[in-house]
Amino acid sequence: MMAPAASSAPKTMSREQQADVGVGHLQGYIDALKRLKLREKLPNGDTVLREPIGVCGLITPWNWPVNQIALKVIPALATGCTCVLKPSEFTPLNAMLYAEMIEEAGFPAGVFNLVNGDGIHAGAALSKHKDIDMMSFTGSTRAGVQVAKAAADTVKRVSQELGGKSANIILEDADLNAAVKSGVLSMMSNTGQSCNAPSRMLVPAKLYDEAVKIAKSVAEKPVVGDPKAEGVTMGPVSNRTQFEKIQRLLQKGVEEGAAIVVGGPGRPNGLEKGYFVKPTVFANVNNAMTIAREEIFGPVLVMIPYKDEEEAVRIAN
């Protein structure tokens, strides 16, 4: 199956994570559905009856395409709903391959439907269509607002997973080396293009300098280049819009006084073309800075010191 933006992910990651996760979700849902009770009596005597909601409109993103298709299509079909899938226009081939598998599995015509197109046209048409009972959307907060507005007139149920700026709070008694290493690797995975990427690392002030050194050593190791080449561990970001946004935010971080530990604006050495971004770590960051507040959606980690756990929670929130 194709990886994000038609091969921006290294081929090993495409095979071992992007494609394989679809199989994992299939088994996970099989196990969960075996435990599902369609009729359940509550302690107060009431009965809960679970029924299919109807026709589901499913809009999936480009960054984890098969992951999101499996997460939406499998439970919809397994619980008796029909669905219309609208994948990202940047990654249509995943969905087309998935449609072939649905057909080969023997589902009746019309139970699963695939519509390709962009969000402004195809996505909006689904969201406002009177015969769609529920919309499930994963993507940017901006687009999510539009889906909710379009769905409101027909009082659809709407389920959304939008952007994030996840805080990774490392506590004082943690194994600092393991925690920082894990946090950096998680941030750099999929070139930072994950809504749950731990993009803000909060570290106790007394351990901050040591943590920055560890983060630097880890962030210097990714091999950025052609995702089809052997040994490459990080490909380009998805498209020009993403690349320009990331470069703008990297420059903003410098202008607002954050210290570049590794990486920074511009392409990696030896890569003059393509949407390649340097794996970047910023130190001396505070929560007032743009890079600590806006989702960058690239391989950019910001490190923020805190005095005590109460302050860490306040910063995280």
Coordinates of N, CA, C and O in Angstrom, one line a residue, residues 165 200 285-294 296 302 304:
K165 N -1.1 19.4 19.7 CA 0.2 20.0 20.1 C 0.5 19.3 21.4 O 0.6 19.9 22.5
R200 N 5.8 18.8 22.1 CA 6.4 19.7 23.2 C 6.9 18.7 24.3 O 6.2 18.0 24.9
V285 N 12.7 27.3 25.0 CA 11.3 27.6 24.5 C 10.4 27.9 25.6 O 10.5 27.2 26.7
N286 N 9.5 28.8 25.5 CA 8.4 29.0 26.5 C 7.1 29.0 25.7 O 7.0 29.1 24.5
N287 N 6.0 28.9 26.5 CA 4.7 28.6 25.9 C 4.1 29.8 25.2 O 3.1 29.7 24.5
A288 N 4.8 31.0 25.3 CA 4.3 32.2 24.5 C 4.8 32.1 23.1 O 4.3 32.9 22.3
M289 N 5.8 31.3 22.8 CA 6.3 31.3 21.4 C 5.4 30.6 20.5 O 4.7 29.6 20.8
T290 N 5.4 31.0 19.2 CA 4.5 30.4 18.2 C 4.8 28.9 18.0 O 3.9 28.2 17.9
I291 N 6.1 28.5 18.1 CA 6.4 27.1 17.8 C 6.0 26.2 19.0 O 5.9 25.0 18.8
A292 N 5.6 26.8 20.1 CA 5.1 26.1 21.3 C 3.6 26.0 21.2 O 2.9 25.2 22.0
R293 N 2.9 26.8 20.4 CA 1.5 26.9 20.4 C 0.8 26.4 19.1 O -0.3 25.9 19.1
E294 N 1.5 26.5 18.0 CA 0.9 26.0 16.7 C 1.4 24.6 16.3 O 2.6 24.3 16.5
I296 N 3.0 22.2 14.0 CA 4.0 22.4 12.9 C 3.8 21.3 11.9 O 3.9 21.5 10.7
V302 N 10.0 21.0 20.4 CA 10.4 22.1 21.2 C 10.5 21.6 22.7 O 9.7 20.8 23.1
I304 N 10.8 22.5 26.7 CA 10.4 23.5 27.6 C 10.7 23.1 29.1 O 10.3 22.0 29.5

